[in-house]
Structure formats: C-alpha cells, structure tokens
C-alpha cells in the first residue's frame, strides 16, 4: 500500500475485543469504513469508541479479532499502518512551550519528513486549519478550539489516507464546527477514509455518510438498525394558532408537547405527508413541520431505550 | 542507521526545546553557579585549616560538591521524561509517528543527560579555579570530570527508566531521588551496618617483654617475654561487603582519580584518603594475629604503605562503573519495554492517551 494515501485504503474491523483487567471496554466490534466516505462512530460515553480508535491507531493490541487498515495488520506492521493513518485523540495534548509551527515541524520529522519538507508542510497545515495568527505562539496560549485545530493539523502532517478523529468537534464554537465539517468533507472527497467518533449527533448528522452504532463495547447489528428504521418517529408541528392545531389533533391520544411545539408520532415519511395534508385541510396554518430529531439521534435514542428496557 | 540517528536527534531536539530549555531551568543554572561560587570561595578560604595540603583538599571538596549538585539536579530533569508526556497527552501522539520505542527512550535519555551536563559545564570554571589553587593536576581534573559525566548519565538513565514504568511523574521523580540516595548514602550505611552484623572472630596472640626486660630509659636489657596472652574477640568484617562501596558514586570518583601522596606516603587529598581506605577493606581481616616483642619475624601487624595497598587490590572504580552501567541499561531496557506499542498490557492506573 502506498503510504502517501494515493491508493484508497479502507478500514475493516472484525470481531475485535479488548479488556482492561475485568473491564470489557470493547466486547465485539465489526464494521468497515470505505475510502472517500465519512463514517460516524456513534455511541454514548464509555461505549468503547476511544478504545477502538486506540487499537486502530496501533497503540493498543486487541485481545481478539482482526483489524485491517489499507490491508495492513496494526499488530504485525504498526509502522506501515502509522504511515497510512492520522489519529486525532480525544485528549488535547500539546507540547506546551513549543509553537504550533514547531509542533507540526517536529511531528513531520518524526514521520521521517526531511527538515525543509516538514517546514513547508507545517506552513500548509497552518493555513489549512486557519491558525495563521497563532502559529508562532506557544501552544499553551491556544484555546480549546484552537488546540483542536492544531491537533487535526498534527494528524494530517504525513498526508494520511485514513483519518481517525476522536470527538473532533467537542469544544468548538458553531463557526469552527462548520469549518471542521467542510474540511472533513473535503478530506473525504479527496479519497480518504474518515472515521469520526462522537456523541454529539447533530454534528455527525451533518458530516457522515455512514454510521456505525456502538453500545456497551459492541457494534449494533445492521439488522437491528433496519428494524429500528420501521419504528414510528416523532414529527414536530408548530402552528400560528396553537389552539387550532390542538383542535385538529384532538382525535389522537399520542400527541406530546415540548417547548418548541407539538410532537406527533408518524410511521414514516408518507405518514408525515398525510398528516400535513390533513392539517392543512382542516385550515391549520402550519409554520413548522419537521422530524423532531435527526436520523442518527433517533436511532441512537431508540437503541438506548431498547437497551434500557 | 541514518534514519534512526535522525529520529533520535529529533526526539532530543524536541525534548530540549519542550522540557528542558524553560525559564525554570535557566534559573536553576544560575542558582547553581551562585552556589558553586560560594562553596568554592569558602573552601578555598578555609584551605589553610588543612595545613600544607589545603589546596588539594579544597579542590577535591569542590569536585565532590559538583557531583553532589549534579546528582541532585539530574533526577528532576529525567524523572518525568515519559510519564510527564503521558500526563500531558503527548506521548501517544508521538508513538503514532514512525518513531520506534527505543528511539524515543534513547532520545529522552540523551536529552536528560545533556541537560544535566549543562550543570557540569557551569561548574567547570570553579573546578579550574579549585584545581589551579590545589596545584593544578590535569589528570585529577579530567578523570573527575569524566566520572561525573558518566555518573550523571547513569542517573539520567535511571530517571528515564523509572518515568516509563511508574505511572505518576511525582513518584518516579521521588523514586529516582531515592535511588540516588541509596547509591550515595544507602551503600555506606549498608556497608557499615553489614560489617557490624557479620563480625568475624579473631584470635590475637600478644607476646610482650617480661618485667625487667626493658630498663627505665627504654633500652632492652634482658630480651625475655612473658608467656603469650591469647585473646578471642569479634571484629566487624568488611571485605565481603566491599561491592557496596563500589556502588557508591563518590567512592567511584575518588577511586578513579589518580591518587596523590606526599613524600612520606600520606594521602594529599580526600580522593587519595578515601581510595586507600576503601581499598584497604578489600583485604580480608587476618583471623589470627601475632604481635611479639621477642620474635619480630612472627609479627603480623600490618605496616604496608598506602601505595602498596593500592597496588595489591582491585580497582574499585571499574567494578563501580560496571554496576552503574548495568543499572542504566536495565532502566533503559525497562523503559523501551514500557513504551512498546501496540500495547498488550497497561500498567495499573495508566491510560494510553
């Protein structure tokens, strides 16, 4: 596999397990992530996402199962995998007294880039993540969001074909989130495999093509996800005159209310269209009509509900 | 080969820029210089108290003080090299680059060593002053410098090793200090107590002149002895414990420096005095002694000159340096093991990132 990532490299994980003493952090994970796509790794805190990414990043050895990154096994060829993989950890560590520029240059040199090339690459990345003004300040003065960007730039130093991003948007302001989304989409469009873990679903909803759900150390079976797709979903409705809306919905006993409007369960999108048509027919002046939650959020909450039940 | 050297060099560069070259470090260098100046001036001022050998004695004291200072600074510079990075979240991001574990450990060791050598560099002017005052001897200066350089390297290696196997930086720094204390003081205590704990029984036969054998002026007039008096008593024995002394950095330093003796065979400085003392204990205590006024030929009292003791015993410094080098290699080896990835086992309480 070409380490520069010019050949697409995917991630394939099969039956991976890892425990720390009696804690089974990862019990059984199986999924794949394809080049050119952003794959979201979705699960609650403590569900094993970070442990999985540590194994993909060649830092931890799995107890069982196989991992292939661009066809390489991180256990047998960690060097090959490292040349191919950029990892952005959830812990925002930085060499506090070094500047962002020095950090990126030294990381480049640790990736065996010649000195001049490492300096040029640092310059490119500083522009890419928009840290130009702060590039020559020690990293200890960076804010959390700026450190996130520095961390992303550090993961990109060797132009990896596979990106592992662990909670990349936590602590980012809305503008920075938009920037991150645009950047991640662009990196994927260039043919990279991007795996993004998060529990902030709104952010994944906007950037991920595929989703892998993780629950208590295991990936959720696609069949189970399929079944969830058929479950009724909540639609949020708001009308100019709430009283008129309540009157039109009076026949239903499954309507609930939140601070934004009425929540009506519908079986699917056709059902939602029918509901809207009926409301309009009844003369209700509807001002907002939309799914109450994103697809991922719905699935995530549904899974948590099932697990809790 | 070249790639490895470059990789190690990058780690050294990184380490010196990130950890070492901080304001606190420069302040510490300045404080050391002031301390050295004070100690050197005081010692030279008091040199007269040592009599004719005041110069060499003061010079030796300055050399010992430099070793003391170095061994006190080095644990702080090396003892958090690896777990400090883990705490700061920068170890894992280094481990996912193409750097090998051994390159990382070696780089950190070389950086910590270099940093401690800066303290030695600050001390060099004072060593030169002291040596000039003590009858400049290039041999003494160079050997004491070389031994100090090596000893600081050993402590740097121990610090880096402990920082890899102990999770919390504060504990690994303290443990490194304890290792320094064990080598510098612990060996002496163990040596002293060990000798007392395992005494040997000596049979002493004493044959002295009978009354009337010697007249009032001390002249032997009638060379006849009383019947010999035989005594059995326990005395501490140190020859088996000599290895403990060899592990002491100060003993290694003293032993490595060429011994200087005056015309009557007395040690000129503390180096030579320590050297003779620790070499003498290599010689097993005679289990039976015989002292006789009447038969000088049977007398076993030791009257050997210091130089002949040195000539007949093993050079302690070689054994000591060997012990220290093994210690350093074990520590670095443990560090390489501890940073190996992909990791199968994690030490209790550690997180990989």
XYZ file of C-alpha atoms in Angstrom:
662
model
C 0.000 0.000 0.000
C 1.274 3.372 -0.912
C 1.863 5.317 2.288
C 1.029 8.670 0.746
C -2.560 7.553 0.501
C -2.787 7.845 -3.242
C -4.229 4.337 -3.237
C -7.503 4.298 -1.327
C -7.203 2.496 1.975
C -10.214 1.314 3.914
C -10.684 0.139 7.452
C -12.027 -3.320 8.203
C -12.694 -4.410 11.773
C -13.854 -7.898 12.593
C -14.835 -9.325 15.964
C -12.457 -7.082 17.879
C -12.306 -7.409 21.629
C -10.224 -5.677 24.283
C -10.474 -5.612 28.035
C -8.526 -3.900 30.787
C -8.471 -6.282 33.695
C -12.111 -7.012 34.398
C -13.401 -4.069 32.355
C -14.520 -5.173 28.923
C -14.047 -1.926 27.050
C -14.579 -3.443 23.622
C -16.541 -6.695 23.565
C -17.303 -7.334 19.934
C -16.933 -4.803 17.159
C -17.351 -5.494 13.473
C -17.677 -2.881 10.758
C -15.904 -1.390 7.800
C -15.239 2.152 6.631
C -14.674 2.925 2.978
C -12.380 5.350 1.194
C -13.991 8.570 0.079
C -16.632 8.379 2.798
C -17.053 9.751 6.278
C -18.097 7.055 8.712
C -19.571 8.138 12.026
C -18.853 6.072 15.109
C -21.833 6.753 17.331
C -22.288 5.707 20.899
C -22.640 7.001 24.430
C -19.668 7.892 26.610
C -17.851 4.808 27.766
C -19.160 2.594 24.973
C -15.668 1.734 23.748
C -15.211 4.212 20.902
C -11.912 5.616 22.140
C -10.514 2.160 22.919
C -11.407 1.052 19.405
C -9.673 4.082 17.894
C -6.585 3.394 20.038
C -6.446 -0.073 18.519
C -6.864 1.319 15.020
C -4.106 3.842 15.747
C -1.689 0.957 16.623
C -1.389 1.987 20.266
C -3.326 -0.880 21.808
C -3.300 -4.512 20.823
C -6.711 -6.192 20.558
C -7.274 -9.299 22.698
C -9.068 -10.969 19.788
C -10.364 -10.209 16.323
C -8.710 -8.670 13.319
C -8.098 -5.144 12.142
C -7.019 -4.235 8.628
C -6.103 -0.729 7.621
C -5.365 -0.464 3.949
C -4.971 -4.236 4.118
C -2.293 -3.998 6.814
C -2.463 -5.515 10.280
C -1.579 -2.960 13.008
C -0.171 -5.778 15.144
C 2.206 -7.124 12.554
C 3.051 -3.949 10.702
C 2.461 -0.997 13.031
C 4.937 1.106 11.052
C 3.056 0.565 7.800
C -0.254 1.416 9.450
C 1.199 4.531 11.083
C 2.448 5.821 7.752
C -1.088 5.445 6.471
C -3.090 6.688 9.427
C -3.666 10.062 11.030
C -5.077 9.961 14.551
C -6.592 12.875 16.403
C -7.015 11.867 20.056
C -9.840 12.968 22.311
C -7.231 14.190 24.814
C -5.933 17.571 23.734
C -2.269 17.142 24.447
C 0.301 19.550 23.134
C 3.934 20.387 23.814
C 3.065 23.426 25.874
C 6.179 25.501 25.334
C 6.528 24.754 21.624
C 4.807 26.836 18.977
C 2.191 25.342 16.684
C 4.657 25.621 13.840
C 7.401 23.813 15.762
C 4.914 21.145 16.851
C 3.921 20.443 13.262
C 7.515 20.537 12.013
C 8.734 18.154 14.677
C 5.801 15.818 14.111
C 6.681 15.844 10.437
C 10.261 14.981 11.243
C 9.083 12.152 13.493
C 7.292 10.923 10.369
C 10.666 10.981 8.598
C 9.967 14.071 6.513
C 13.164 15.931 5.601
C 13.575 19.187 7.519
C 12.657 21.509 4.647
C 9.666 19.395 3.666
C 8.466 19.306 7.280
C 8.657 23.104 7.463
C 6.729 23.519 4.216
C 4.122 21.017 5.341
C 3.691 22.852 8.656
C 3.060 26.062 6.725
C 0.420 24.367 4.550
C -1.378 22.881 7.526
C -1.364 26.127 9.500
C -3.177 27.733 6.575
C -5.493 24.741 6.194
C -6.764 24.832 9.783
C -6.640 28.634 9.971
C -4.125 29.098 12.767
C -2.002 31.615 10.866
C -2.078 34.341 13.529
C -1.161 31.946 16.327
C 1.354 29.775 14.517
C 4.333 31.264 16.314
C 2.795 31.354 19.780
C 3.457 28.572 22.273
C 0.597 26.079 22.147
C -0.200 26.728 25.793
C -1.891 30.008 24.807
C -4.273 28.258 22.399
C -7.924 27.982 23.344
C -9.618 24.615 23.398
C -10.992 25.068 19.915
C -7.627 26.227 18.586
C -5.967 23.213 20.147
C -8.500 21.003 18.386
C -7.465 22.553 15.087
C -3.784 22.152 15.916
C -4.468 18.522 16.804
C -6.226 17.951 13.487
C -3.319 19.553 11.618
C -0.925 17.270 13.528
C -2.918 14.239 12.410
C -2.588 15.384 8.799
C 1.172 16.004 8.834
C 2.071 12.939 6.757
C -0.950 13.260 4.445
C -2.531 10.010 5.652
C -5.065 8.023 3.637
C -7.017 7.082 6.745
C -8.155 9.602 9.358
C -9.272 8.623 12.845
C -10.924 11.560 14.566
C -11.933 11.091 18.195
C -14.531 13.673 19.210
C -13.078 16.313 16.876
C -15.839 18.877 17.406
C -16.125 18.860 21.163
C -15.486 22.341 22.451
C -15.731 24.006 19.069
C -17.877 27.076 18.545
C -20.549 26.913 15.804
C -18.377 28.635 13.233
C -15.455 26.305 13.888
C -17.829 23.346 13.611
C -18.893 24.465 10.178
C -15.229 24.853 9.202
C -14.481 21.395 10.545
C -17.397 19.877 8.650
C -16.291 21.489 5.401
C -12.706 20.331 5.969
C -13.688 16.768 6.847
C -15.952 16.551 3.791
C -13.121 17.821 1.643
C -10.647 15.323 3.093
C -13.071 12.516 2.338
C -13.762 13.867 -1.145
C -10.030 13.594 -1.810
C -10.404 9.845 -1.343
C -9.513 9.414 2.312
C -11.255 7.081 4.683
C -12.520 9.187 7.569
C -13.759 7.651 10.795
C -15.276 10.172 13.207
C -16.365 9.273 16.699
C -18.781 11.457 18.545
C -21.683 11.567 20.873
C -22.727 14.983 19.565
C -25.089 13.635 16.951
C -26.107 16.873 15.312
C -22.538 17.336 14.206
C -22.194 13.811 12.807
C -25.550 14.056 11.108
C -24.132 16.850 9.006
C -20.867 15.246 8.004
C -21.170 11.463 7.990
C -22.162 9.287 5.044
C -22.309 6.073 7.028
C -22.941 5.349 10.652
C -21.657 2.642 12.951
C -23.553 2.452 16.244
C -21.703 1.261 19.299
C -23.296 0.137 22.501
C -21.554 -1.169 25.588
C -18.486 -2.250 23.683
C -20.232 -3.826 20.708
C -21.278 -2.602 17.285
C -25.011 -2.775 16.683
C -26.124 -5.413 14.226
C -27.309 -3.878 10.879
C -30.483 -5.997 11.092
C -31.403 -4.354 14.342
C -30.878 -0.958 12.761
C -33.125 -1.978 9.883
C -35.864 -2.886 12.354
C -35.492 0.469 14.070
C -35.994 2.228 10.781
C -39.586 0.926 10.783
C -40.344 2.236 14.244
C -42.608 5.285 14.397
C -40.803 8.605 14.501
C -41.753 11.913 16.043
C -42.601 14.900 13.889
C -42.647 18.360 15.386
C -45.521 20.623 14.347
C -45.981 24.295 15.110
C -48.955 26.429 14.035
C -49.715 30.133 14.044
C -52.627 29.401 16.384
C -51.715 26.551 18.795
C -55.351 26.182 19.827
C -56.403 25.417 16.236
C -53.600 22.840 15.980
C -54.668 21.171 19.236
C -58.249 21.068 17.954
C -57.177 19.413 14.709
C -55.127 16.844 16.641
C -57.829 16.285 19.235
C -58.667 12.860 17.887
C -55.200 11.483 18.688
C -54.087 10.436 22.147
C -50.359 10.042 21.347
C -49.500 13.729 20.917
C -46.972 15.223 23.299
C -45.700 18.741 23.780
C -42.286 20.275 24.124
C -41.143 23.864 24.286
C -40.998 24.130 20.506
C -44.373 22.662 19.561
C -46.445 19.501 19.392
C -44.781 16.122 18.812
C -46.768 13.699 16.699
C -45.622 10.127 16.021
C -45.896 9.056 12.385
C -44.999 5.648 10.915
C -42.841 7.001 8.064
C -42.386 9.895 5.687
C -45.603 9.084 3.777
C -47.439 9.214 7.099
C -45.869 12.607 7.790
C -47.045 13.889 4.398
C -50.561 12.617 5.127
C -50.575 14.356 8.499
C -49.508 17.660 6.952
C -52.138 17.384 4.238
C -54.839 16.681 6.844
C -53.793 19.643 8.979
C -53.833 21.975 6.005
C -57.247 20.621 5.015
C -58.511 21.406 8.496
C -57.399 25.008 7.979
C -54.494 24.885 10.482
C -51.892 27.491 9.476
C -48.738 25.338 9.936
C -45.475 27.299 10.357
C -43.128 24.432 11.157
C -43.316 20.771 10.259
C -40.187 18.644 10.573
C -38.731 15.498 12.155
C -38.219 16.163 15.860
C -34.768 14.614 15.720
C -32.204 13.684 13.143
C -31.984 10.157 11.832
C -28.878 9.308 13.876
C -30.252 10.848 17.015
C -33.464 8.920 16.633
C -31.623 5.646 16.107
C -29.269 6.398 18.977
C -32.086 7.230 21.384
C -34.116 4.268 20.202
C -31.148 1.975 20.851
C -30.598 3.439 24.316
C -34.299 2.997 25.040
C -34.162 -0.641 23.932
C -31.053 -1.256 25.957
C -32.599 0.355 28.994
C -35.847 -1.577 28.639
C 21.009 3.675 10.528
C 20.917 7.271 9.344
C 17.136 7.349 9.736
C 17.467 6.090 13.293
C 20.073 8.706 14.144
C 17.836 11.402 12.687
C 14.846 10.088 14.621
C 16.769 10.051 17.899
C 18.070 13.517 17.085
C 14.531 14.774 16.541
C 13.480 13.448 19.948
C 16.485 15.114 21.595
C 15.652 18.371 19.831
C 12.009 18.109 20.847
C 12.870 17.235 24.418
C 15.397 20.020 24.858
C 13.014 22.570 23.373
C 9.941 21.394 25.219
C 11.016 20.198 28.609
C 14.453 21.465 29.352
C 15.010 24.905 27.966
C 12.470 26.574 30.169
C 12.877 29.640 32.319
C 12.983 27.489 35.440
C 15.907 25.596 34.012
C 17.924 28.751 33.382
C 17.106 29.985 36.872
C 18.323 26.679 38.275
C 21.550 27.007 36.296
C 22.054 30.484 37.734
C 21.365 29.314 41.283
C 23.878 26.500 40.818
C 26.512 28.950 39.628
C 25.967 31.118 42.706
C 26.114 28.074 44.998
C 29.290 26.854 43.350
C 30.871 30.253 43.651
C 30.011 30.398 47.356
C 31.212 26.892 48.111
C 34.410 27.292 46.113
C 35.299 30.585 47.798
C 34.501 29.217 51.260
C 36.536 26.073 50.709
C 39.491 27.960 49.348
C 39.278 30.402 52.264
C 39.357 27.554 54.754
C 42.064 25.675 52.871
C 44.622 26.846 55.424
C 42.981 24.648 58.063
C 44.107 21.556 56.185
C 47.714 22.545 56.552
C 50.088 22.083 53.698
C 47.592 20.059 51.680
C 44.908 22.712 51.940
C 44.878 23.364 48.198
C 44.348 19.790 47.029
C 41.827 19.164 49.822
C 39.742 22.165 48.835
C 39.920 21.182 45.167
C 38.687 17.672 45.984
C 35.825 19.112 48.028
C 34.750 21.254 45.064
C 34.768 18.195 42.786
C 32.616 16.272 45.268
C 30.262 19.210 45.536
C 29.871 19.297 41.754
C 28.973 15.605 41.771
C 26.505 16.235 44.600
C 24.894 19.101 42.710
C 24.684 17.065 39.506
C 23.137 14.070 41.241
C 20.590 16.345 42.882
C 19.559 18.066 39.659
C 19.517 15.118 37.266
C 16.527 13.239 38.783
C 14.400 16.347 38.356
C 15.461 16.617 34.709
C 14.922 12.970 33.830
C 12.423 11.515 36.277
C 9.296 12.644 34.436
C 10.514 12.254 30.863
C 7.963 9.669 29.796
C 5.072 9.714 32.266
C 5.105 13.510 32.075
C 4.384 13.227 28.372
C 1.686 10.686 29.084
C 0.078 13.100 31.535
C 0.287 15.934 29.017
C -1.249 13.735 26.326
C 1.781 13.994 24.074
C 3.220 10.505 24.464
C 0.601 8.743 22.340
C 0.740 11.353 19.598
C 4.496 10.722 19.423
C 4.037 6.951 19.463
C 1.757 7.023 16.411
C 4.531 8.554 14.319
C 7.201 6.439 12.671
C 9.477 6.735 15.716
C 10.417 3.436 17.386
C 10.102 2.945 21.120
C 13.852 2.582 21.576
C 14.485 5.769 19.611
C 12.055 7.622 21.839
C 13.684 6.321 25.030
C 17.220 6.895 23.770
C 16.357 10.429 22.670
C 14.809 11.264 26.016
C 17.793 9.800 27.849
C 20.290 11.762 25.753
C 18.300 14.950 26.259
C 18.108 14.482 30.038
C 21.822 13.693 30.139
C 22.663 16.744 28.029
C 20.563 18.916 30.315
C 22.368 17.678 33.410
C 25.727 18.149 31.697
C 24.856 21.827 31.345
C 25.121 21.987 35.135
C 28.501 20.363 34.917
C 29.524 22.917 32.295
C 28.576 25.691 34.704
C 30.802 24.019 37.287
C 33.884 23.779 35.066
C 35.225 27.291 35.786
C 35.010 26.585 39.513
C 36.729 23.235 39.079
C 39.503 25.008 37.177
C 39.877 27.627 39.905
C 39.962 24.951 42.591
C 42.441 22.802 40.708
C 44.680 25.769 39.999
C 44.636 26.524 43.695
C 45.296 22.921 44.611
C 48.396 22.545 42.472
C 46.802 22.049 39.094
C 46.741 18.435 38.055
C 45.212 17.754 34.632
C 44.891 14.044 35.442
C 42.762 14.740 38.503
C 40.593 17.269 36.702
C 39.980 15.140 33.614
C 39.254 11.907 35.470
C 36.928 13.572 37.921
C 35.101 15.254 35.046
C 34.836 12.012 33.085
C 33.500 10.089 36.079
C 30.988 12.830 36.863
C 29.793 12.834 33.245
C 29.238 9.072 33.360
C 27.553 9.144 36.767
C 25.131 11.833 35.634
C 24.354 9.691 32.579
C 23.594 6.748 34.840
C 21.193 8.832 36.923
C 19.576 10.245 33.780
C 19.043 6.683 32.519
C 17.560 5.576 35.838
C 15.233 8.605 35.816
C 14.035 7.955 32.258
C 13.557 4.255 33.051
C 11.549 4.927 36.179
C 9.480 7.562 34.383
C 8.398 4.870 31.942
C 7.499 2.174 34.463
C 5.918 4.365 37.157
C 2.613 5.977 36.224
C 2.780 9.237 38.148
C 5.604 11.746 37.467
C 5.864 12.808 41.100
C 6.504 9.222 42.206
C 9.049 8.486 39.524
C 10.992 11.663 40.317
C 10.959 10.830 44.023
C 11.954 7.242 43.308
C 14.871 8.468 41.213
C 15.968 10.611 44.153
C 15.676 7.549 46.383
C 17.910 5.600 44.001
C 20.474 8.422 44.149
C 20.196 8.422 47.951
C 20.515 4.643 48.071
C 23.687 4.771 46.000
C 25.215 7.766 47.768
C 24.216 7.143 51.383
C 22.484 3.778 51.458
C 25.601 1.939 50.307
C 27.630 3.491 53.130
C 25.015 2.679 55.757
C 24.615 -0.876 54.487
C 28.371 -1.261 54.383
C 28.817 -0.036 57.949
C 25.935 -1.989 59.440
C 26.704 -5.082 57.383
C 30.209 -5.198 58.775
C 28.862 -4.995 62.309
C 26.155 -7.564 61.682
C 28.514 -10.214 60.401
C 31.639 -9.998 62.533
C 34.481 -12.473 62.407
C 36.267 -13.924 65.396
C 39.888 -13.007 65.581
C 42.447 -14.823 67.686
C 45.079 -12.399 68.845
C 48.281 -13.612 70.401
C 50.279 -10.998 72.239
C 53.755 -11.616 73.453
C 55.344 -8.771 75.316
C 58.555 -8.302 77.263
C 58.588 -9.567 80.792
C 59.080 -7.087 83.576
C 62.694 -6.157 83.791
C 63.339 -6.738 80.152
C 63.396 -3.051 79.480
C 65.164 -0.522 81.670
C 63.955 2.948 82.598
C 65.434 4.514 79.525
C 63.574 2.130 77.215
C 66.607 0.073 76.356
C 66.154 -3.681 76.161
C 68.458 -5.205 78.717
C 67.084 -8.681 79.111
C 65.094 -9.784 75.995
C 62.750 -12.287 77.586
C 58.993 -12.298 77.019
C 56.117 -13.262 79.292
C 54.098 -16.256 78.148
C 51.898 -15.220 75.197
C 48.415 -13.924 76.024
C 45.810 -15.365 73.646
C 42.570 -13.456 73.189
C 39.484 -14.217 71.094
C 37.253 -11.344 70.076
C 34.689 -10.390 67.401
C 35.502 -7.655 64.991
C 33.480 -6.241 62.081
C 34.463 -7.681 58.732
C 34.100 -5.668 55.552
C 35.949 -7.474 52.803
C 32.803 -9.279 51.560
C 30.834 -6.010 51.574
C 33.285 -4.077 49.517
C 30.962 -4.295 46.490
C 28.562 -1.981 48.338
C 31.223 0.681 48.469
C 31.972 0.155 44.802
C 28.371 1.101 44.011
C 28.837 4.488 45.673
C 29.396 7.241 43.087
C 31.645 9.229 45.408
C 33.820 6.192 46.027
C 33.976 5.538 42.285
C 35.027 9.128 41.743
C 37.678 9.031 44.448
C 38.987 5.701 43.284
C 39.212 6.712 39.630
C 41.247 9.846 40.316
C 44.996 9.146 40.306
C 45.993 9.067 43.975
C 48.351 11.772 45.131
C 50.588 11.106 48.111
C 53.189 13.248 49.762
C 56.815 12.268 50.281
C 56.077 10.309 53.463
C 53.310 8.339 51.750
C 50.344 10.185 53.260
C 47.348 10.980 51.049
C 47.424 14.535 49.769
C 43.699 14.939 49.261
C 40.335 13.380 50.133
C 40.408 11.354 46.917
C 43.568 9.544 47.925
C 42.429 9.137 51.542
C 39.111 7.580 50.504
C 40.894 5.457 47.950
C 43.297 3.982 50.486
C 40.503 3.420 52.991
C 38.159 1.640 50.625
C 40.965 -0.381 49.074
C 42.158 -1.499 52.486
C 38.791 -3.056 53.269
C 39.175 -5.312 50.268
C 41.864 -7.142 52.212
C 40.306 -9.766 54.497
C 40.998 -9.344 58.180
C 43.577 -11.820 59.435
C 41.768 -14.374 61.568
C 44.756 -14.741 63.820
C 47.237 -12.070 64.630
C 50.516 -12.328 66.372
C 52.293 -9.474 67.908
C 55.557 -10.180 69.540
C 58.310 -8.134 71.088
C 60.659 -11.060 71.226
C 60.149 -12.571 67.783
C 59.750 -9.773 65.256
C 59.696 -12.361 62.468
C 56.360 -13.739 63.690
C 54.781 -10.336 63.932
C 51.727 -9.994 61.672
C 50.960 -6.322 62.315
C 50.294 -4.641 59.001
C 52.743 -1.962 58.193
C 52.156 -1.707 54.462
C 52.435 1.647 52.773
C 49.278 3.077 51.149
C 50.761 2.714 47.694
C 51.320 -1.000 48.151
C 47.711 -1.392 49.305
C 46.574 0.284 46.098
C 48.845 -1.857 44.006
C 47.653 -5.113 45.531
C 43.900 -4.530 45.383
C 41.276 -4.423 42.645
C 40.440 -1.018 41.133
C 37.088 -0.233 42.733
C 36.076 2.288 40.103
C 35.935 -0.265 37.294
C 33.618 -2.506 39.329
C 31.566 0.511 40.392
C 31.149 1.821 36.859
C 30.220 -1.669 35.701
C 27.497 -1.860 38.377
C 26.224 1.567 37.349
C 26.250 0.804 33.638
C 24.259 -2.375 34.223
C 21.798 -0.336 36.290
C 21.478 2.228 33.496
C 20.970 -0.414 30.808
C 18.349 -2.241 32.867
C 16.500 1.035 33.404
C 16.559 1.969 29.714
C 15.560 -1.565 28.721
C 12.574 -1.402 31.062
C 11.606 1.927 29.520
C 11.745 0.512 25.995
C 9.517 -2.355 27.115
C 7.076 0.031 28.752
C 6.573 2.220 25.686
C 6.194 -0.685 23.295
C 3.128 -0.441 21.057
C 0.653 -1.864 20.193
C 0.454 -2.369 23.956
C -0.875 -5.615 25.331
C -0.731 -4.769 28.984
C -1.087 -1.380 30.560
C 0.334 -0.589 33.948
C -2.263 -0.075 36.629
C -3.698 3.408 36.590
C -2.238 4.372 33.234
C -4.130 5.442 30.190
C -2.582 5.158 26.837
C -3.804 8.571 25.743
